Short mmCIF file of C-alpha atoms in Angstrom, two decimals:
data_model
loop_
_atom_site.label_atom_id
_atom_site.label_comp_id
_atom_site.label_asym_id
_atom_site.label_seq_id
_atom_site.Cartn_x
_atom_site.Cartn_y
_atom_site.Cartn_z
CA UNK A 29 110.36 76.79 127.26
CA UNK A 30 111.72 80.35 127.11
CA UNK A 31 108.88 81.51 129.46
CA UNK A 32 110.56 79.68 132.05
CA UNK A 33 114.50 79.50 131.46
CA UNK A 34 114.49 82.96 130.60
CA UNK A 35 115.28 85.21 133.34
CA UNK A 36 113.50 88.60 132.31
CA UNK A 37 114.98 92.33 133.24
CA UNK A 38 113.11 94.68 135.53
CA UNK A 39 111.29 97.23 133.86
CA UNK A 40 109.94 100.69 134.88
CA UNK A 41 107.14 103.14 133.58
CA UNK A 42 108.62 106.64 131.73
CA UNK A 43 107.65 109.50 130.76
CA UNK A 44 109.12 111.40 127.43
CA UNK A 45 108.11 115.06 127.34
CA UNK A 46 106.77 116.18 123.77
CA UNK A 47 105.47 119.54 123.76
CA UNK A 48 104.08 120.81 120.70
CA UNK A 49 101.43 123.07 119.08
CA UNK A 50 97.88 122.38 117.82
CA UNK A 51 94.73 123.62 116.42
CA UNK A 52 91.91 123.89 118.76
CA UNK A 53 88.71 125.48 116.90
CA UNK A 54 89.49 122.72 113.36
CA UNK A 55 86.33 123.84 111.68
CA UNK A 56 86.84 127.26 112.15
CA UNK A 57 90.67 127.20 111.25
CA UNK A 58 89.83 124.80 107.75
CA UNK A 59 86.92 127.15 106.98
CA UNK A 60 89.09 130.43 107.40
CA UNK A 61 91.85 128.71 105.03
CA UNK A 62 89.56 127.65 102.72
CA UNK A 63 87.90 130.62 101.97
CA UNK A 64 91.59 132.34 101.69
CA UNK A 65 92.18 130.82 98.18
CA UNK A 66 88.38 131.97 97.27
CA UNK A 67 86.54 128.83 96.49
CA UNK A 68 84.26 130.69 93.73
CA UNK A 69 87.16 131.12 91.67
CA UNK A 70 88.03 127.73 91.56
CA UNK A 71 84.41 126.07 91.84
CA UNK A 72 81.37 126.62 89.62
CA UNK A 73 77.97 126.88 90.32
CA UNK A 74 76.53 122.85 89.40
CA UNK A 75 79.98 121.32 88.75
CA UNK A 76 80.45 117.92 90.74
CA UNK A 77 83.31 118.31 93.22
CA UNK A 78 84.99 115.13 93.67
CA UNK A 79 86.90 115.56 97.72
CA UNK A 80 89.71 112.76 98.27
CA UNK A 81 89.66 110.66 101.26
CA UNK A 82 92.09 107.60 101.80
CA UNK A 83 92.45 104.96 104.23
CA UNK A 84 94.48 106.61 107.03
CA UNK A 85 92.96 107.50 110.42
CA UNK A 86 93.86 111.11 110.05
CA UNK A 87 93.04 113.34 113.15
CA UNK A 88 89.96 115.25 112.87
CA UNK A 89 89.25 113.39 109.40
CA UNK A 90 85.36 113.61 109.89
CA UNK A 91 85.47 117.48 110.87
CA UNK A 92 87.63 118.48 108.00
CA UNK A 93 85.62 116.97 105.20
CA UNK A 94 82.44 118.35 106.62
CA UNK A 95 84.09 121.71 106.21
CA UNK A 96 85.41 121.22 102.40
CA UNK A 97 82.08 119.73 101.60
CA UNK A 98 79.80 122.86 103.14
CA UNK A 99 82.45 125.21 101.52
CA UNK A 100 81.86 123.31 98.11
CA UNK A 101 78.49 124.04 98.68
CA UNK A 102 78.43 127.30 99.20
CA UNK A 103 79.40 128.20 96.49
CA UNK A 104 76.85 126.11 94.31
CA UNK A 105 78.77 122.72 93.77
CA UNK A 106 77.70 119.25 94.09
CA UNK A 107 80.05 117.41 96.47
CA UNK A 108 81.15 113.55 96.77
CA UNK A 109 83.27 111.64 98.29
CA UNK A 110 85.90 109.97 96.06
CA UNK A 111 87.90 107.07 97.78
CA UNK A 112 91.35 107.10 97.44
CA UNK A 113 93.62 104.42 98.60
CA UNK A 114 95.19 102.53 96.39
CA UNK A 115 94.76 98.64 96.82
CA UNK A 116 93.40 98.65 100.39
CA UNK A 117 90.04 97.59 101.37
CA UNK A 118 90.93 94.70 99.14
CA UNK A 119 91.07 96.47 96.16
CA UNK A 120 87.55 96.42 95.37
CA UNK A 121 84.68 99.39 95.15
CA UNK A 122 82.74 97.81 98.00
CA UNK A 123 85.95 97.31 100.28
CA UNK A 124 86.41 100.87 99.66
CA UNK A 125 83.48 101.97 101.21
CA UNK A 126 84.01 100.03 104.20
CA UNK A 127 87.29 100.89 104.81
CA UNK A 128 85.69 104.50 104.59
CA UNK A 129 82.84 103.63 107.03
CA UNK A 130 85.19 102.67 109.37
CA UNK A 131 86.24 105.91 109.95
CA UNK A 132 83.32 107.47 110.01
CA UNK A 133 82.97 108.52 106.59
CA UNK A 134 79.56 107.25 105.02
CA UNK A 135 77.23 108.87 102.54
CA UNK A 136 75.29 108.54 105.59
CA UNK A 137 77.02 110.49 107.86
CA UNK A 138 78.37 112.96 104.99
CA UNK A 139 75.40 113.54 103.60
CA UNK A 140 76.76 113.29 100.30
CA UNK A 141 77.41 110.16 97.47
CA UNK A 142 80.47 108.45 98.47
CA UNK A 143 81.36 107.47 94.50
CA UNK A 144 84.02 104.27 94.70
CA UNK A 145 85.26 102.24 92.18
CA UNK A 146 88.31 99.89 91.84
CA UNK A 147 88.92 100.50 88.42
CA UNK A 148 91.43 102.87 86.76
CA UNK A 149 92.62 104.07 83.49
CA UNK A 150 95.77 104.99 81.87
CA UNK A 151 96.07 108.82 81.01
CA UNK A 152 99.53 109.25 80.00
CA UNK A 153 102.87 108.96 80.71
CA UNK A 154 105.56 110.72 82.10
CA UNK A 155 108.84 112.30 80.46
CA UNK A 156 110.80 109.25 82.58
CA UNK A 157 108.21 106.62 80.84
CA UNK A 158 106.52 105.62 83.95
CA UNK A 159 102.32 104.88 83.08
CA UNK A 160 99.52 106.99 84.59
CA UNK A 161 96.44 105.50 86.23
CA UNK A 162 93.47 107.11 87.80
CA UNK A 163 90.27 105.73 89.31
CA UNK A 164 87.97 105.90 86.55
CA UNK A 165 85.47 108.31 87.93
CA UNK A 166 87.96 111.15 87.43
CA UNK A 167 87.55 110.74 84.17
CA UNK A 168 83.59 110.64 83.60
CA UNK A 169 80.71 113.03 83.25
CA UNK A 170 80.72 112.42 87.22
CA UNK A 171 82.90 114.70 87.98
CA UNK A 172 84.18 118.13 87.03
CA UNK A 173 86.60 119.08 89.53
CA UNK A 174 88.86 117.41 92.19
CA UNK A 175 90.17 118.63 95.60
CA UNK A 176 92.56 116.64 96.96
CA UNK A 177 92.96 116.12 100.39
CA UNK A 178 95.42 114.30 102.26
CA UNK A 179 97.64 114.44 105.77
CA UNK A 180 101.56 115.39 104.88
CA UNK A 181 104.29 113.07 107.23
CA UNK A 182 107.32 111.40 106.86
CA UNK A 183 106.70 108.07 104.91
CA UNK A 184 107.77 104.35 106.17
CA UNK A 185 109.75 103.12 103.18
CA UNK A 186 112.08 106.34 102.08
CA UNK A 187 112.80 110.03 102.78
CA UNK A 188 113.04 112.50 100.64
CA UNK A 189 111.41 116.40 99.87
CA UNK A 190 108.19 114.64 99.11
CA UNK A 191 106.92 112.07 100.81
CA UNK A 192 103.25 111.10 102.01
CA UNK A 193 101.14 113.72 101.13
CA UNK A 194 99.35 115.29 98.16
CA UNK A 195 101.57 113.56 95.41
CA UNK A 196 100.95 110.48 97.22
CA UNK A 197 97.41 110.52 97.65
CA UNK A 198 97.44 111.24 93.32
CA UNK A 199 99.60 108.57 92.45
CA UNK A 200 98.76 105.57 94.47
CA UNK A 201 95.27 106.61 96.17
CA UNK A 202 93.63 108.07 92.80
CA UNK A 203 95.36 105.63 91.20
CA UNK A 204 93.61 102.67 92.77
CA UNK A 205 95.11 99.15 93.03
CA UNK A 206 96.21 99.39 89.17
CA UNK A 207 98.09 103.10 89.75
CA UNK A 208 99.13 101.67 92.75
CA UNK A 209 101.14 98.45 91.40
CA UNK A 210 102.40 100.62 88.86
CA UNK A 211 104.00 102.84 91.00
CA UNK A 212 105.20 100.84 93.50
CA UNK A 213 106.68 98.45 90.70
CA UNK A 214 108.52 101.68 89.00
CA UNK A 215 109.76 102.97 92.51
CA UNK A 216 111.52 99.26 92.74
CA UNK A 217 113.80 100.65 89.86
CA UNK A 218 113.81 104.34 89.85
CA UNK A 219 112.82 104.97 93.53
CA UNK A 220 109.73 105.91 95.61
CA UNK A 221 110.42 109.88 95.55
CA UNK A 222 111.43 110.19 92.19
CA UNK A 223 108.43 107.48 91.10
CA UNK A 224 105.64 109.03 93.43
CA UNK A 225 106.59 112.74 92.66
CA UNK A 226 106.43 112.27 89.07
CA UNK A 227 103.50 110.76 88.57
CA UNK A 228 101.52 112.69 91.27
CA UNK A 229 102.82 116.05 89.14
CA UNK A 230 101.42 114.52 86.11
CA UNK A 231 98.13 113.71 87.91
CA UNK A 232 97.83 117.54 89.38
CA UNK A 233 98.57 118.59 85.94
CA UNK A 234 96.59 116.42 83.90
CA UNK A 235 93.25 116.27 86.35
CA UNK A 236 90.74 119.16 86.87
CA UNK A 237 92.82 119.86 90.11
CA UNK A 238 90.27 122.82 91.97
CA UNK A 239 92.99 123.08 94.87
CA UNK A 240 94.92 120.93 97.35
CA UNK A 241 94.23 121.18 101.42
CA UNK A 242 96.53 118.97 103.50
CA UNK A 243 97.08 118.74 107.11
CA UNK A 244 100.23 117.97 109.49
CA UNK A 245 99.60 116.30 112.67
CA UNK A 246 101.38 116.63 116.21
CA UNK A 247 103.10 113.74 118.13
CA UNK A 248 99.22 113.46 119.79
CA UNK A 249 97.62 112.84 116.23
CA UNK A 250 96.16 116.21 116.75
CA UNK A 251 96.30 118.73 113.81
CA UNK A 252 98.86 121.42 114.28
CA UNK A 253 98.94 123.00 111.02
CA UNK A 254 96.97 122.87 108.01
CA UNK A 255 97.36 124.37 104.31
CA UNK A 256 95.25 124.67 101.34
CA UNK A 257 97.32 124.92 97.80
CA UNK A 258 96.21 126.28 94.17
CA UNK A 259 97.53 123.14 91.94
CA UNK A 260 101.25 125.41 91.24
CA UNK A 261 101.95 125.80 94.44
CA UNK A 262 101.61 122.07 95.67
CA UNK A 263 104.99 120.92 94.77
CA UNK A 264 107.13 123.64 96.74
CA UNK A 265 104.55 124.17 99.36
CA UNK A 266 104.50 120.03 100.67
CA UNK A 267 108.00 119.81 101.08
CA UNK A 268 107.82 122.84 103.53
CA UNK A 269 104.68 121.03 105.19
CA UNK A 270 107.17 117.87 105.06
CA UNK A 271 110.02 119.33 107.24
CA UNK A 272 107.53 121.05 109.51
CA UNK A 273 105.76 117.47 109.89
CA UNK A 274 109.15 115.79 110.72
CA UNK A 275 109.63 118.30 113.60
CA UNK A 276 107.13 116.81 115.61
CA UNK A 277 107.83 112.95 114.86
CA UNK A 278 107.47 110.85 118.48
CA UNK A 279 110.79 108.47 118.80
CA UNK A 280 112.40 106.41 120.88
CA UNK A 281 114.54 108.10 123.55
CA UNK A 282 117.65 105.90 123.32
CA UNK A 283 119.81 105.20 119.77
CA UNK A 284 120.22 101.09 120.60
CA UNK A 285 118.03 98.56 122.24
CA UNK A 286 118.58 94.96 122.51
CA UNK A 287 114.75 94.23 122.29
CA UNK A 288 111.83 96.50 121.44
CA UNK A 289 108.60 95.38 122.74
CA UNK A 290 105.60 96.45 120.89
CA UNK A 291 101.86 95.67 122.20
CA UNK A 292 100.14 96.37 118.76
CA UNK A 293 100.76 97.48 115.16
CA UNK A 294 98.12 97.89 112.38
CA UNK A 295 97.82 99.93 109.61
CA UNK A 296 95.24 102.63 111.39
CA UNK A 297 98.78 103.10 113.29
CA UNK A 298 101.13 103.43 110.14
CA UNK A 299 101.16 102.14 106.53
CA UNK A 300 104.14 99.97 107.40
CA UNK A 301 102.18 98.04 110.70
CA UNK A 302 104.55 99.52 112.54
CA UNK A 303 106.45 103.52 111.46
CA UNK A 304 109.69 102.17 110.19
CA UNK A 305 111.02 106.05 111.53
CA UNK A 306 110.43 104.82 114.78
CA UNK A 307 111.99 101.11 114.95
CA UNK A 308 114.53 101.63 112.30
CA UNK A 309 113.61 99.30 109.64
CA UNK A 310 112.05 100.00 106.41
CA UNK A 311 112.52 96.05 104.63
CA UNK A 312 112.57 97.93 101.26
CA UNK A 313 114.68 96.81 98.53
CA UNK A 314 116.94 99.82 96.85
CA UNK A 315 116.14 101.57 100.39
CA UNK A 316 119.20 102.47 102.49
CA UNK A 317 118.11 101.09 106.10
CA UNK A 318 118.10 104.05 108.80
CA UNK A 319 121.45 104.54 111.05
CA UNK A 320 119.77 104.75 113.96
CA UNK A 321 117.81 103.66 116.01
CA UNK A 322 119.74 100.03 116.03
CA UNK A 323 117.52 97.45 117.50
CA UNK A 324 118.67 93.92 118.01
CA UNK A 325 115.23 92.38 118.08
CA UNK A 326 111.38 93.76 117.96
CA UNK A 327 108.66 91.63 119.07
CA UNK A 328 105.20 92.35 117.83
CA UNK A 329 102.11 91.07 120.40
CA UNK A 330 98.97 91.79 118.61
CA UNK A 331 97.30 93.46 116.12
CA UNK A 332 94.30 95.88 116.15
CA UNK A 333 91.22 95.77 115.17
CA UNK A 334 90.71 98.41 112.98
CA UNK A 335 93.41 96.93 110.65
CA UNK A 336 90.96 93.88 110.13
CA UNK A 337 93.71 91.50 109.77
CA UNK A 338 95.55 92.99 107.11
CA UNK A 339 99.18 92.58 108.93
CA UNK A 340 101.06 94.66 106.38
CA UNK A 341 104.38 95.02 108.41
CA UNK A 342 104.62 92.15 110.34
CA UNK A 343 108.02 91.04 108.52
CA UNK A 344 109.52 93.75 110.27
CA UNK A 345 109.29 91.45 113.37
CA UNK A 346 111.82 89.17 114.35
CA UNK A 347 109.25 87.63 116.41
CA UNK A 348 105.23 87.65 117.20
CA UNK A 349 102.41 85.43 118.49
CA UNK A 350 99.90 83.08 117.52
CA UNK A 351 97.02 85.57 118.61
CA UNK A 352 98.54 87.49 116.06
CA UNK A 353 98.69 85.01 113.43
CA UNK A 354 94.89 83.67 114.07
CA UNK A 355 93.49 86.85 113.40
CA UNK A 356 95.88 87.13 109.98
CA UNK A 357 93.72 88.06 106.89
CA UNK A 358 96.66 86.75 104.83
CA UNK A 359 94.88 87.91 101.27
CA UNK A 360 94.39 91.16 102.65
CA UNK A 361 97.75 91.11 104.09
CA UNK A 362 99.69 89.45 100.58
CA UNK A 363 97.50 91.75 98.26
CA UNK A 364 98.61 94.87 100.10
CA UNK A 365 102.51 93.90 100.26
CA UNK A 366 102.67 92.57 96.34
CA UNK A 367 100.89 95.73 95.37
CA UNK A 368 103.76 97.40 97.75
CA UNK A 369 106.34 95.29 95.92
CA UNK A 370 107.42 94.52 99.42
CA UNK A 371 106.66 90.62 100.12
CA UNK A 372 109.53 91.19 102.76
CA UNK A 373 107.04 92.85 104.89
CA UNK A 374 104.12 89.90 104.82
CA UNK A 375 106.98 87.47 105.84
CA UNK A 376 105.56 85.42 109.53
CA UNK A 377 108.46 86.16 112.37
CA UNK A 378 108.79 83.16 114.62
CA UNK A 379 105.62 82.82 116.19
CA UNK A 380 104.84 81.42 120.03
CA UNK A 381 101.66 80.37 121.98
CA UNK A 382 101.89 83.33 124.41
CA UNK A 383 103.84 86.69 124.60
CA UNK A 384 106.10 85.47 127.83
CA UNK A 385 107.45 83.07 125.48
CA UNK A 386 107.67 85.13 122.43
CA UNK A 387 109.50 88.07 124.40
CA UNK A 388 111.87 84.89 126.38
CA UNK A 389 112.59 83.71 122.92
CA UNK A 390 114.15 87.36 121.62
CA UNK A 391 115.88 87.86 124.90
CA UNK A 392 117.28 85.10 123.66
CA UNK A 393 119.19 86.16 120.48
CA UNK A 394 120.93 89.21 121.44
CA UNK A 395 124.47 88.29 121.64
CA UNK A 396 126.34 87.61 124.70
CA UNK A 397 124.59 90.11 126.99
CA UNK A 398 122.56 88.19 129.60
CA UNK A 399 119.33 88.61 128.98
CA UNK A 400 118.63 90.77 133.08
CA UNK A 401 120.59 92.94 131.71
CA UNK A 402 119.57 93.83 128.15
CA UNK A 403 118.31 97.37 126.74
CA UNK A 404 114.63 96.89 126.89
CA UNK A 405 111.78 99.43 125.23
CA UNK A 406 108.04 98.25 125.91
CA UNK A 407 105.75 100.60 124.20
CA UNK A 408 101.71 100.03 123.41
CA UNK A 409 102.60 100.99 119.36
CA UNK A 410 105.12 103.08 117.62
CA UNK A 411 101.96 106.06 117.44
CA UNK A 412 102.28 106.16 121.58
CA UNK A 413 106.00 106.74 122.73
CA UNK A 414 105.14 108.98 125.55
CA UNK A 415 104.80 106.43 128.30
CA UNK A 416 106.88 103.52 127.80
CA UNK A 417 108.89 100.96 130.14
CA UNK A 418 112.20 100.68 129.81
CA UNK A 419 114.14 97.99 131.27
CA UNK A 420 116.96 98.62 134.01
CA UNK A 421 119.75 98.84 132.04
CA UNK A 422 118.40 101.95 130.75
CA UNK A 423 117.44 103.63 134.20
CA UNK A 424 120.63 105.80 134.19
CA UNK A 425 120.32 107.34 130.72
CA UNK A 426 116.49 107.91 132.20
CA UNK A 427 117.66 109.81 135.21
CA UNK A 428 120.47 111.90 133.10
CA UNK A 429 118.27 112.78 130.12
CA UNK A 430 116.67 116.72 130.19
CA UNK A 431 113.01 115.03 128.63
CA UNK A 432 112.68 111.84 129.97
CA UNK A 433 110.83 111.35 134.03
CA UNK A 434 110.87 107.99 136.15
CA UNK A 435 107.28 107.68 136.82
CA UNK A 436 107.89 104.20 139.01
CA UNK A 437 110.38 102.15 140.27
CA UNK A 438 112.06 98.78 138.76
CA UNK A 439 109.77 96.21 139.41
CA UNK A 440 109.91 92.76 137.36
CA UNK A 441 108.32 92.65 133.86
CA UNK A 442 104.40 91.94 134.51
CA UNK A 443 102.68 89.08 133.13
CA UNK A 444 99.10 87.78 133.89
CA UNK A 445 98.18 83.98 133.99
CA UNK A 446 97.98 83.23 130.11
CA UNK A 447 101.46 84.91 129.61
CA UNK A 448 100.61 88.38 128.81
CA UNK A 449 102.17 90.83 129.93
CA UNK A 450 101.01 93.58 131.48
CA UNK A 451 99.75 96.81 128.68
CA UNK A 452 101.34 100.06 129.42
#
């Protein structure tokens, strides 16, 4: 119905310039950092190392590992892999591992145990009276020392001095789905920064913490800058890796859309589906909702594969489509936003049988602006804000902005025969 009463705004093909820095040579560069905190004063000859890895597709995530693993070794430890990620891949030991494998971390192609298990157990509590929980192998004859590892960035559900990072990766990813309720539960009444820093201090403190090493990633997903941390320095030296990480964010080049158009979201993308920094909604309750951007409507189109159905994020939607919905693994999806305490976020938007209709349907509800002449942002996901389309009510602000390039001219918005439109 909206496919065809709808008429649709011209749209044209942009270019935003983001220049920023990276690191070219990333086994030399972690190697050289590494060895600056002297690994043989922090690792013994025949202890077992245990290296963090969580569920995020963190640039050069393969590359980096292999470095901490051959630098454990070195010096006469026994490495593993310990998964960390809270309650995804299902919560279970096996789902662990897979989620692992599909980024290319394996005992396989390691070359060392990968050690997973879903179970956790309480080792104290903090001055505020919030529980700690660990994965259980932290706390046997399996392992004697811990190096956590973990990308610092903004996070999709509040901002603060910490964020996602180090703290994060001890209080929800070594915490396993148990740790991870917990804190997500507390966070409900005390907040996320207050909730997550706490108990991640606790965990630094507590565990046999060797040293931290965390990385901050460009607009490209390329690493730009990366830091390894004695266990007293973690706290003050994140929040600098924080504000250096928020430098490079991508965003949208214009403060209020009437619809934003988004190809895919996932969680290999963001933890929220979709980064909440970029559409401006987080869904979280307590959570003061970003001033800007201010967009009217999103519509989601798909989702990708590497998120294997879990749709985490797709409540942030106002609308989406029934390819999306058919490949829904809704436990996956539910067990991931109640461990969250967000069920806002596993909420189905209006759904339609093809993305002409779904995107007719939000031109729709925008208010009295006709619907040729609405603020339109197509973009492939809210990782990839470089080349967009913007619709031609927007044109003007193209030409008159200092980083922003009209790479074609207004054509009509693209769709093929099943009512797809055309990918970026």
């Amino acid at each position: 119905m909206y496919a065809e009463t709808v008429k649709f705004p011209k749209m044209a093909k942009v270019r935003q310039s983001i220049a920023q820095p990276a690191i070219t040579e990333i086994k030399n560069a972690v190697s050289e950092e590494v060895k600056r905190i002297n690994m043989a004063d922090r690792i013994k000859p025949g202890e077992k190392v245990g290296i963090t890895v969580g569920s995020r597709g963190i640039a050069n995530l393969k590359a980096i590992v292999e470095v901490l693993i051959d630098e454990v070794k070195k010096v006469g430890g026994e490495p593993f892999i310990l998964p960390a990620m809270g309650s995804h891949g299902g919560g279970t030991a096996q789902g662990q591992v897979e989620m692992l494998r599909s980024l290319g971390i394996s005992a396989e192609t390691m070359n060392v145990p990968v050690l997973a298990c879903s179970e956790a157990s309480q080792i104290g509590i903090t001055g505020q009276g919030i529980p700690v929980y660990v994965n259980d192998i932290t706390l046997s004859e399996q392992l004697d020392k811990l190096i956590l590892f973990n990308r610092v960035k903004e996070h999709t559900e509040f901002e603060g001095e910490i964020e996602s990072g180090i703290h994060k990766i001890c209080a929800i990813g070594v915490g396993n789905p148990k740790g991870a309720l917990t804190v997500h539960q507390y966070a409900l009444d005390f907040g996320y920064e207050k909730t997550i820093t706490e108990v991640g201090s606790y965990i630094i403190q507590h565990l046999p913490v060797a040293f931290a090493f965390a990385s901050v990633e460009n607009y490209y997903h390329e690493t730009a800058h990366i830091k390894a941390m004695l266990p007293d320095e973690i706290a003050s030296e994140e929040k600098g890796l924080l504000n250096l990480a928020k430098t490079m964010l991508g965003k949208l080049p214009f403060e209020e859309l009437d619809v934003l158009i988004v190809d895919e979201m996932g969680k290999n993308i963001s933890g929220a589906g979709m980064d909440t920094n970029v559409i401006g909604r987080i869904l979280v309750f307590g959570q003061k909702e970003p001033e800007k951007p201010i967009v009217k409507r999103i519509v989601v189109l798909d989702t990708t594969e590497e998120s294997h159905g879990m749709a985490t994020g797709v409540g942030l939607a106002d609308f989406t489509t029934k390819k999306l919905v058919d490949k829904l693994d809704l436990w996956s999806t539910y067990f991931n936003c109640i461990t969250a305490q967000s069920p806002e976020k596993g909420r189905l938007p209006i759904y339609f049988a093809t993305e002409k209709e779904s995107i007719g349907a939000a031109l729709t509800c925008i208010g009295v602006t006709k619907p040729e002449n609405a603020r339109v942002v197509h973009i492939q996901n809210t990782n990839e804000v470089e080349i967009i389309e913007v619709s031609e009510s927007l044109v003007r602000e193209v030409k008159e902005g200092t980083n922003l390039e009209l790479l074609e001219e207004l054509k009509p918005m693209q769709f093929d025969d099943q009512g797809n439109i055309f990918r970026i």
